Amino acid sequence: MSKNSIIIDAMGGDNAPCAVVDGCYQALADLKDIQLILVGHKGRILECIEQKGYDRSLVEIVHAEDIITNHDSPVEAVKYKTDSSLVKCFHMLKSKEGDAVVSAGNSGAMLTGSVMLVGRIDGVKRPALGAVLPSPKGKTLLIDAGLNTNCRSENYVQFARFGSIYMNALYDIKEPTVRLLNVGAEEAKGNDDIKEAFQILKNTDLNFLGNAEGNEILGDSDVVATNGYTGNAILKFYESCGDVFFKFLQKAFTKNILTKASYFMIKKDLKEFKDSIDPDIHGGAPVLGIKELVMKSHGSSIGKTFKNVILKTNKLINAKIVTKLQNEFVT
């Protein structure tokens, strides 16, 4: 059985390249059946490897002289920064030199490069970012989580289809429940595109349960479809909650000797709570609707984040998520 090959944008993200290198070697310690190709400035990547004493032979390095920053125009960067790590990653993916790309770089450039250099699945209007939000009730896929700020009704319907296929493929949910994010449960609520999407969705074969308000996102359905503007705001707020709640609890439990004693008794449980919604553990969102697998990690990713995104990417390769999406949109 051949190894899954994952192409890594080593220069993407606030903490690149060393955090990316750390994550790659952490992933390799957990998985022996993957090949990792790091694309970026070879000298800087080698410095990170040497600083930690990692085995150089475990990874492949492809040199890229340039970097796409968060200040670059996505379209211009993809067109003119042809020797950048991200653009090289997409060219390698297009030419089948790997099974997936992982990057924590410029989101706009990722979408632009995915569409321009790799291509959309036939029939897909717009790709979308799908982010899983864990809760005590279960996992919910929020889609779109940041790529499309303005959406038409047909986009919401396709996002719902992406999400249903994704939750079935990754978590083996037989008929994922789907809702449309709105300001009320009634069919008449929302703008014209939302109302039209509602009417289309209720006549599809999806397990559509209607609208979801903001307090019904977590765990009440498997998929929540929205636009990227709203979705990204929700995702960023959600990702901040674990740390905020944990700090509130720490403050409450360190008021006096008795509360401090109680804190040490449940410290392990509190850590488990924090870990359950930690974006560094559960992060990593696929760009769904592209002909190959593209994974986005958040810009502030650390080594642990990259490790977990690589592990999730490997699962999605094995689940054949792209093939399943392509089969859905066969015309």
mmCIF file of C-alpha atoms in Angstrom:
data_model
loop_
_atom_site.group_PDB
_atom_site.id
_atom_site.type_symbol
_atom_site.label_atom_id
_atom_site.label_comp_id
_atom_site.label_asym_id
_atom_site.label_seq_id
_atom_site.Cartn_x
_atom_site.Cartn_y
_atom_site.Cartn_z
ATOM 1 C CA MET A 1 0.000 0.000 0.000
ATOM 2 C CA SER A 2 1.483 3.359 -1.065
ATOM 3 C CA LYS A 3 1.897 6.199 1.397
ATOM 4 C CA ASN A 4 -0.389 9.219 1.334
ATOM 5 C CA SER A 5 1.651 12.218 0.203
ATOM 6 C CA ILE A 6 0.856 15.631 1.715
ATOM 7 C CA ILE A 7 2.325 18.860 0.337
ATOM 8 C CA ILE A 8 2.973 21.412 3.084
ATOM 9 C CA ASP A 9 3.249 25.172 2.584
ATOM 10 C CA ALA A 10 6.172 25.627 4.982
ATOM 11 C CA MET A 11 6.091 29.435 4.763
ATOM 12 C CA GLY A 12 2.371 29.961 5.453
ATOM 13 C CA GLY A 13 1.260 31.321 8.828
ATOM 14 C CA ASP A 14 2.515 33.659 11.541
ATOM 15 C CA ASN A 15 4.920 31.111 13.031
ATOM 16 C CA ALA A 16 6.370 29.632 9.844
ATOM 17 C CA PRO A 17 8.560 27.872 9.042
ATOM 18 C CA CYS A 18 9.620 26.411 12.405
ATOM 19 C CA ALA A 19 6.090 25.759 13.723
ATOM 20 C CA VAL A 20 5.281 24.035 10.431
ATOM 21 C CA VAL A 21 8.411 21.884 10.706
ATOM 22 C CA ASP A 22 7.563 20.983 14.321
ATOM 23 C CA GLY A 23 4.046 19.939 13.309
ATOM 24 C CA CYS A 24 5.341 17.797 10.470
ATOM 25 C CA TYR A 25 7.696 15.838 12.701
ATOM 26 C CA GLN A 26 5.026 15.471 15.398
ATOM 27 C CA ALA A 27 2.685 14.029 12.762
ATOM 28 C CA LEU A 28 5.392 11.664 11.499
ATOM 29 C CA ALA A 29 5.840 10.370 15.049
ATOM 30 C CA ASP A 30 2.141 9.380 15.047
ATOM 31 C CA LEU A 31 1.827 8.180 11.452
ATOM 32 C CA LYS A 32 4.375 6.112 9.591
ATOM 33 C CA ASP A 33 2.347 5.741 6.400
ATOM 34 C CA ILE A 34 2.570 9.340 5.167
ATOM 35 C CA GLN A 35 5.076 11.252 3.080
ATOM 36 C CA LEU A 36 5.475 14.979 3.804
ATOM 37 C CA ILE A 37 6.806 17.422 1.210
ATOM 38 C CA LEU A 38 7.757 20.815 2.660
ATOM 39 C CA VAL A 39 7.668 23.649 0.142
ATOM 40 C CA GLY A 40 9.446 26.877 1.049
ATOM 41 C CA HIS A 41 12.822 28.510 1.563
ATOM 42 C CA LYS A 42 15.126 25.504 1.876
ATOM 43 C CA GLY A 43 17.740 27.248 4.007
ATOM 44 C CA ARG A 44 15.215 28.424 6.594
ATOM 45 C CA ILE A 45 13.505 25.030 6.712
ATOM 46 C CA LEU A 46 16.843 23.272 7.259
ATOM 47 C CA GLU A 47 17.704 25.695 10.070
ATOM 48 C CA CYS A 48 14.493 24.703 11.886
ATOM 49 C CA ILE A 49 15.232 20.999 11.371
ATOM 50 C CA GLU A 50 18.795 21.363 12.653
ATOM 51 C CA GLN A 51 17.767 23.460 15.682
ATOM 52 C CA LYS A 52 15.521 20.643 16.925
ATOM 53 C CA GLY A 53 17.797 17.795 15.849
ATOM 54 C CA TYR A 54 15.152 16.260 13.589
ATOM 55 C CA ASP A 55 16.008 13.537 11.086
ATOM 56 C CA ARG A 56 16.391 15.355 7.755
ATOM 57 C CA SER A 57 15.759 12.166 5.768
ATOM 58 C CA LEU A 58 12.144 11.890 6.965
ATOM 59 C CA VAL A 59 10.885 14.807 4.863
ATOM 60 C CA GLU A 60 11.299 16.042 1.311
ATOM 61 C CA ILE A 61 12.049 19.739 0.752
ATOM 62 C CA VAL A 62 11.170 21.685 -2.395
ATOM 63 C CA HIS A 63 12.721 25.155 -2.530
ATOM 64 C CA ALA A 64 10.534 28.218 -3.111
ATOM 65 C CA GLU A 65 12.181 31.630 -3.023
ATOM 66 C CA ASP A 66 9.098 33.793 -2.456
ATOM 67 C CA ILE A 67 6.297 34.075 0.131
ATOM 68 C CA ILE A 68 2.697 35.265 -0.201
ATOM 69 C CA THR A 69 1.945 37.470 2.817
ATOM 70 C CA ASN A 70 -1.388 38.515 4.310
ATOM 71 C CA HIS A 71 -0.828 41.988 2.837
ATOM 72 C CA ASP A 72 -0.665 40.730 -0.745
ATOM 73 C CA SER A 73 -3.581 40.977 -3.134
ATOM 74 C CA PRO A 74 -4.721 37.344 -3.587
ATOM 75 C CA VAL A 75 -5.187 37.539 -7.364
ATOM 76 C CA GLU A 76 -1.961 39.443 -8.029
ATOM 77 C CA ALA A 77 0.028 37.207 -5.677
ATOM 78 C CA VAL A 78 -1.152 34.015 -7.366
ATOM 79 C CA LYS A 79 -0.512 35.476 -10.844
ATOM 80 C CA TYR A 80 2.865 37.082 -10.240
ATOM 81 C CA LYS A 81 4.476 35.359 -7.232
ATOM 82 C CA THR A 82 5.035 32.205 -9.216
ATOM 83 C CA ASP A 83 8.032 31.150 -7.105
ATOM 84 C CA SER A 84 6.094 31.443 -3.838
ATOM 85 C CA SER A 85 5.607 28.418 -1.605
ATOM 86 C CA LEU A 86 1.801 28.442 -1.901
ATOM 87 C CA VAL A 87 1.734 28.725 -5.699
ATOM 88 C CA LYS A 88 4.308 25.932 -5.989
ATOM 89 C CA CYS A 89 2.172 23.772 -3.679
ATOM 90 C CA PHE A 90 -0.831 24.187 -5.962
ATOM 91 C CA HIS A 91 1.158 23.409 -9.114
ATOM 92 C CA MET A 92 2.486 20.242 -7.464
ATOM 93 C CA LEU A 93 -1.030 19.240 -6.401
ATOM 94 C CA LYS A 94 -2.365 19.867 -9.905
ATOM 95 C CA SER A 95 0.365 17.657 -11.385
ATOM 96 C CA LYS A 96 -0.441 14.848 -8.902
ATOM 97 C CA GLU A 97 2.844 15.116 -6.978
ATOM 98 C CA GLY A 98 0.834 14.804 -3.767
ATOM 99 C CA ASP A 99 -2.637 13.934 -2.489
ATOM 100 C CA ALA A 100 -3.353 17.180 -0.625
ATOM 101 C CA VAL A 101 -2.043 20.641 0.263
ATOM 102 C CA VAL A 102 -1.936 22.084 3.796
ATOM 103 C CA SER A 103 -1.345 25.799 4.414
ATOM 104 C CA ALA A 104 -1.869 28.408 7.131
ATOM 105 C CA GLY A 105 -1.276 31.206 4.661
ATOM 106 C CA ASN A 106 -3.355 33.980 3.109
ATOM 107 C CA SER A 107 -6.984 32.739 2.915
ATOM 108 C CA GLY A 108 -7.808 34.788 -0.173
ATOM 109 C CA ALA A 109 -4.744 33.494 -1.985
ATOM 110 C CA MET A 110 -5.688 29.945 -1.000
ATOM 111 C CA LEU A 111 -9.142 30.326 -2.543
ATOM 112 C CA THR A 112 -7.805 32.091 -5.632
ATOM 113 C CA GLY A 113 -5.005 29.581 -6.116
ATOM 114 C CA SER A 114 -7.328 26.645 -5.528
ATOM 115 C CA VAL A 115 -9.696 27.849 -8.244
ATOM 116 C CA MET A 116 -7.165 29.239 -10.752
ATOM 117 C CA LEU A 117 -4.442 26.607 -10.459
ATOM 118 C CA VAL A 118 -6.218 23.433 -9.304
ATOM 119 C CA GLY A 119 -9.780 24.018 -10.479
ATOM 120 C CA ARG A 120 -13.314 23.581 -9.230
ATOM 121 C CA ILE A 121 -15.198 20.319 -9.406
ATOM 122 C CA ASP A 122 -17.495 20.413 -12.445
ATOM 123 C CA GLY A 123 -20.851 21.866 -11.416
ATOM 124 C CA VAL A 124 -19.540 23.676 -8.330
ATOM 125 C CA LYS A 125 -20.294 27.403 -8.343
ATOM 126 C CA ARG A 126 -18.082 28.398 -5.407
ATOM 127 C CA PRO A 127 -15.788 26.402 -3.119
ATOM 128 C CA ALA A 128 -16.392 26.821 0.613
ATOM 129 C CA LEU A 129 -14.448 26.421 3.839
ATOM 130 C CA GLY A 130 -15.879 23.844 6.253
ATOM 131 C CA ALA A 131 -14.979 24.179 9.954
ATOM 132 C CA VAL A 132 -15.989 21.583 12.560
ATOM 133 C CA LEU A 133 -17.215 23.005 15.884
ATOM 134 C CA PRO A 134 -17.217 20.435 18.733
ATOM 135 C CA SER A 135 -19.763 20.740 21.559
ATOM 136 C CA PRO A 136 -21.137 18.476 24.325
ATOM 137 C CA LYS A 137 -23.973 17.552 21.946
ATOM 138 C CA GLY A 138 -21.658 16.518 19.125
ATOM 139 C CA LYS A 139 -19.847 18.046 16.163
ATOM 140 C CA THR A 140 -21.296 20.628 13.790
ATOM 141 C CA LEU A 141 -19.814 21.613 10.439
ATOM 142 C CA LEU A 142 -20.054 25.358 9.832
ATOM 143 C CA ILE A 143 -19.875 26.105 6.104
ATOM 144 C CA ASP A 144 -18.840 28.580 4.671
ATOM 145 C CA ALA A 145 -16.354 29.592 7.370
ATOM 146 C CA GLY A 146 -14.594 32.395 5.570
ATOM 147 C CA LEU A 147 -14.258 32.292 1.779
ATOM 148 C CA ASN A 148 -17.454 33.788 0.313
ATOM 149 C CA THR A 149 -18.718 36.992 1.927
ATOM 150 C CA ASN A 150 -21.756 37.389 -0.341
ATOM 151 C CA CYS A 151 -23.790 34.359 -1.395
ATOM 152 C CA ARG A 152 -26.721 33.566 -3.648
ATOM 153 C CA SER A 153 -29.340 30.939 -2.879
ATOM 154 C CA GLU A 154 -27.625 28.354 -5.088
ATOM 155 C CA ASN A 155 -24.399 28.791 -3.096
ATOM 156 C CA TYR A 156 -26.119 28.018 0.206
ATOM 157 C CA VAL A 157 -27.645 24.899 -1.323
ATOM 158 C CA GLN A 158 -24.275 23.674 -2.599
ATOM 159 C CA PHE A 159 -22.626 24.422 0.768
ATOM 160 C CA ALA A 160 -25.275 22.267 2.439
ATOM 161 C CA ARG A 161 -24.465 19.421 0.021
ATOM 162 C CA PHE A 162 -20.720 19.788 0.636
ATOM 163 C CA GLY A 163 -21.308 19.636 4.375
ATOM 164 C CA SER A 164 -23.578 16.605 4.248
ATOM 165 C CA ILE A 165 -21.034 14.623 2.207
ATOM 166 C CA TYR A 166 -18.171 15.737 4.466
ATOM 167 C CA MET A 167 -19.871 14.714 7.724
ATOM 168 C CA ASN A 168 -20.832 11.365 6.226
ATOM 169 C CA ALA A 169 -17.309 10.716 4.922
ATOM 170 C CA LEU A 170 -15.351 11.807 8.003
ATOM 171 C CA TYR A 171 -17.684 10.813 10.845
ATOM 172 C CA ASP A 172 -19.817 8.104 9.193
ATOM 173 C CA ILE A 173 -23.073 9.969 9.912
ATOM 174 C CA LYS A 174 -25.600 8.226 7.675
ATOM 175 C CA GLU A 175 -28.021 11.101 7.008
ATOM 176 C CA PRO A 176 -26.448 14.292 8.364
ATOM 177 C CA THR A 177 -28.972 16.872 9.495
ATOM 178 C CA VAL A 178 -28.708 20.240 7.755
ATOM 179 C CA ARG A 179 -29.873 23.703 8.768
ATOM 180 C CA LEU A 180 -29.628 27.161 7.260
ATOM 181 C CA LEU A 181 -28.325 29.896 9.569
ATOM 182 C CA ASN A 182 -30.908 32.651 9.917
ATOM 183 C CA VAL A 183 -32.295 35.282 12.292
ATOM 184 C CA GLY A 184 -35.377 33.196 13.028
ATOM 185 C CA ALA A 185 -36.876 29.748 12.597
ATOM 186 C CA GLU A 186 -39.731 30.833 10.319
ATOM 187 C CA GLU A 187 -39.534 30.305 6.552
ATOM 188 C CA ALA A 188 -40.302 33.988 5.938
ATOM 189 C CA LYS A 189 -37.243 35.206 7.870
ATOM 190 C CA GLY A 190 -34.017 36.384 6.235
ATOM 191 C CA ASN A 191 -33.102 38.082 2.968
ATOM 192 C CA ASP A 192 -34.344 36.951 -0.438
ATOM 193 C CA ASP A 193 -31.418 34.591 -1.062
ATOM 194 C CA ILE A 194 -31.842 32.884 2.316
ATOM 195 C CA LYS A 195 -35.589 32.486 1.789
ATOM 196 C CA GLU A 196 -35.067 31.082 -1.705
ATOM 197 C CA ALA A 197 -32.381 28.690 -0.433
ATOM 198 C CA PHE A 198 -34.823 27.464 2.231
ATOM 199 C CA GLN A 199 -37.420 26.609 -0.414
ATOM 200 C CA ILE A 200 -34.867 24.768 -2.553
ATOM 201 C CA LEU A 201 -33.362 22.848 0.370
ATOM 202 C CA LYS A 202 -36.683 21.551 1.663
ATOM 203 C CA ASN A 203 -37.273 19.941 -1.745
ATOM 204 C CA THR A 204 -33.890 18.190 -1.941
ATOM 205 C CA ASP A 205 -32.928 14.731 -0.695
ATOM 206 C CA LEU A 206 -30.875 16.312 2.105
ATOM 207 C CA ASN A 207 -31.996 15.813 5.705
ATOM 208 C CA PHE A 208 -32.983 19.482 5.961
ATOM 209 C CA LEU A 209 -34.437 20.609 9.296
ATOM 210 C CA GLY A 210 -35.053 24.260 8.479
ATOM 211 C CA ASN A 211 -33.474 27.399 9.864
ATOM 212 C CA ALA A 212 -31.071 27.590 12.794
ATOM 213 C CA GLU A 213 -30.689 30.669 14.960
ATOM 214 C CA GLY A 214 -27.361 31.560 16.533
ATOM 215 C CA ASN A 215 -28.148 29.673 19.740
ATOM 216 C CA GLU A 216 -28.882 26.507 17.752
ATOM 217 C CA ILE A 217 -25.582 26.135 15.908
ATOM 218 C CA LEU A 218 -23.708 23.849 18.282
ATOM 219 C CA GLY A 219 -24.773 20.225 18.246
ATOM 220 C CA ASP A 220 -28.396 20.760 17.193
ATOM 221 C CA SER A 221 -27.573 19.746 13.624
ATOM 222 C CA ASP A 222 -24.644 18.185 11.796
ATOM 223 C CA VAL A 223 -24.295 20.932 9.178
ATOM 224 C CA VAL A 224 -25.071 24.656 9.334
ATOM 225 C CA ALA A 225 -24.863 26.536 6.025
ATOM 226 C CA THR A 226 -24.099 30.258 5.988
ATOM 227 C CA ASN A 227 -22.045 32.849 4.115
ATOM 228 C CA GLY A 228 -18.328 33.235 4.737
ATOM 229 C CA TYR A 229 -18.638 36.652 6.393
ATOM 230 C CA THR A 230 -20.974 35.403 9.109
ATOM 231 C CA GLY A 231 -19.311 32.000 9.313
ATOM 232 C CA ASN A 232 -15.837 33.405 9.879
ATOM 233 C CA ALA A 233 -17.065 35.744 12.625
ATOM 234 C CA ILE A 234 -18.740 32.801 14.389
ATOM 235 C CA LEU A 235 -15.651 30.610 13.980
ATOM 236 C CA LYS A 236 -13.261 33.221 15.418
ATOM 237 C CA PHE A 237 -15.583 33.872 18.371
ATOM 238 C CA TYR A 238 -15.962 30.141 19.022
ATOM 239 C CA GLU A 239 -12.194 29.597 18.905
ATOM 240 C CA SER A 240 -11.683 32.275 21.563
ATOM 241 C CA CYS A 241 -14.264 30.834 23.975
ATOM 242 C CA GLY A 242 -12.251 27.940 25.391
ATOM 243 C CA ASP A 243 -9.386 30.121 26.574
ATOM 244 C CA VAL A 244 -11.736 32.808 27.944
ATOM 245 C CA PHE A 245 -13.891 30.329 29.886
ATOM 246 C CA PHE A 246 -10.819 28.545 31.206
ATOM 247 C CA LYS A 247 -9.362 31.822 32.522
ATOM 248 C CA PHE A 248 -12.663 32.698 34.203
ATOM 249 C CA LEU A 249 -12.676 29.309 35.917
ATOM 250 C CA GLN A 250 -9.042 29.642 36.980
ATOM 251 C CA LYS A 251 -9.817 33.026 38.507
ATOM 252 C CA ALA A 252 -12.843 31.660 40.362
ATOM 253 C CA PHE A 253 -10.895 28.680 41.699
ATOM 254 C CA THR A 254 -7.925 30.688 42.987
ATOM 255 C CA LYS A 255 -9.738 33.103 45.302
ATOM 256 C CA ASN A 256 -8.774 31.407 48.564
ATOM 257 C CA ILE A 257 -7.279 28.234 50.037
ATOM 258 C CA LEU A 258 -10.512 26.238 49.750
ATOM 259 C CA THR A 259 -11.124 27.144 46.105
ATOM 260 C CA LYS A 260 -7.469 26.473 45.283
ATOM 261 C CA ALA A 261 -7.774 22.999 46.802
ATOM 262 C CA SER A 262 -10.915 22.385 44.719
ATOM 263 C CA TYR A 263 -9.102 23.596 41.603
ATOM 264 C CA PHE A 264 -6.284 21.070 41.983
ATOM 265 C CA MET A 265 -8.861 18.297 42.420
ATOM 266 C CA ILE A 266 -10.527 19.048 39.093
ATOM 267 C CA LYS A 267 -7.561 20.535 37.199
ATOM 268 C CA LYS A 268 -7.365 17.506 34.898
ATOM 269 C CA ASP A 269 -11.086 17.739 34.090
ATOM 270 C CA LEU A 270 -10.769 21.442 33.310
ATOM 271 C CA LYS A 271 -7.918 20.713 30.911
ATOM 272 C CA GLU A 272 -10.055 18.085 29.178
ATOM 273 C CA PHE A 273 -12.791 20.710 28.822
ATOM 274 C CA LYS A 274 -10.379 23.221 27.310
ATOM 275 C CA ASP A 275 -8.920 20.599 24.968
ATOM 276 C CA SER A 276 -12.405 19.635 23.773
ATOM 277 C CA ILE A 277 -12.791 22.989 22.005
ATOM 278 C CA ASP A 278 -9.131 23.879 21.445
ATOM 279 C CA PRO A 279 -8.655 25.034 17.809
ATOM 280 C CA ASP A 280 -5.064 23.778 17.945
ATOM 281 C CA ILE A 281 -6.492 20.267 18.403
ATOM 282 C CA HIS A 282 -9.664 20.423 16.298
ATOM 283 C CA GLY A 283 -8.633 23.027 13.706
ATOM 284 C CA GLY A 284 -8.048 22.510 10.034
ATOM 285 C CA ALA A 285 -10.747 23.246 7.482
ATOM 286 C CA PRO A 286 -10.980 21.805 3.968
ATOM 287 C CA VAL A 287 -11.702 23.987 0.950
ATOM 288 C CA LEU A 288 -14.604 21.908 -0.364
ATOM 289 C CA GLY A 289 -15.506 21.975 -4.046
ATOM 290 C CA ILE A 290 -11.942 21.841 -5.441
ATOM 291 C CA LYS A 291 -10.709 18.983 -7.665
ATOM 292 C CA GLU A 292 -8.021 18.074 -5.123
ATOM 293 C CA LEU A 293 -7.871 18.214 -1.320
ATOM 294 C CA VAL A 294 -6.821 21.610 0.072
ATOM 295 C CA MET A 295 -6.666 22.156 3.852
ATOM 296 C CA LYS A 296 -6.557 25.545 5.607
ATOM 297 C CA SER A 297 -5.008 25.922 9.061
ATOM 298 C CA HIS A 298 -5.489 29.158 10.998
ATOM 299 C CA GLY A 299 -2.829 31.821 10.645
ATOM 300 C CA SER A 300 -1.564 31.614 14.236
ATOM 301 C CA SER A 301 -1.043 27.838 14.061
ATOM 302 C CA ILE A 302 1.666 26.310 16.241
ATOM 303 C CA GLY A 303 3.356 22.932 15.924
ATOM 304 C CA LYS A 304 0.498 21.088 17.635
ATOM 305 C CA THR A 305 -1.977 22.692 15.238
ATOM 306 C CA PHE A 306 -0.095 21.625 12.133
ATOM 307 C CA LYS A 307 0.279 18.108 13.490
ATOM 308 C CA ASN A 308 -3.479 17.741 13.998
ATOM 309 C CA VAL A 309 -4.319 19.317 10.645
ATOM 310 C CA ILE A 310 -1.972 16.853 8.930
ATOM 311 C CA LEU A 311 -3.625 13.942 10.762
ATOM 312 C CA LYS A 312 -7.080 15.187 9.711
ATOM 313 C CA THR A 313 -5.870 15.617 6.131
ATOM 314 C CA ASN A 314 -4.669 12.022 6.110
ATOM 315 C CA LYS A 315 -8.121 10.861 7.280
ATOM 316 C CA LEU A 316 -9.811 12.844 4.514
ATOM 317 C CA ILE A 317 -7.497 11.360 1.895
ATOM 318 C CA ASN A 318 -8.388 7.875 3.133
ATOM 319 C CA ALA A 319 -12.096 8.790 3.191
ATOM 320 C CA LYS A 320 -11.833 9.832 -0.496
ATOM 321 C CA ILE A 321 -13.711 13.058 0.226
ATOM 322 C CA VAL A 322 -12.881 14.666 -3.135
ATOM 323 C CA THR A 323 -14.099 11.627 -5.098
ATOM 324 C CA LYS A 324 -17.351 11.613 -3.107
ATOM 325 C CA LEU A 325 -17.905 15.302 -3.834
ATOM 326 C CA GLN A 326 -17.160 14.756 -7.528
ATOM 327 C CA ASN A 327 -19.694 11.918 -7.657
ATOM 328 C CA GLU A 328 -22.336 14.217 -6.147
ATOM 329 C CA PHE A 329 -21.883 16.807 -8.880
ATOM 330 C CA VAL A 330 -21.717 14.484 -11.878
ATOM 331 C CA THR A 331 -23.938 15.962 -14.578
#
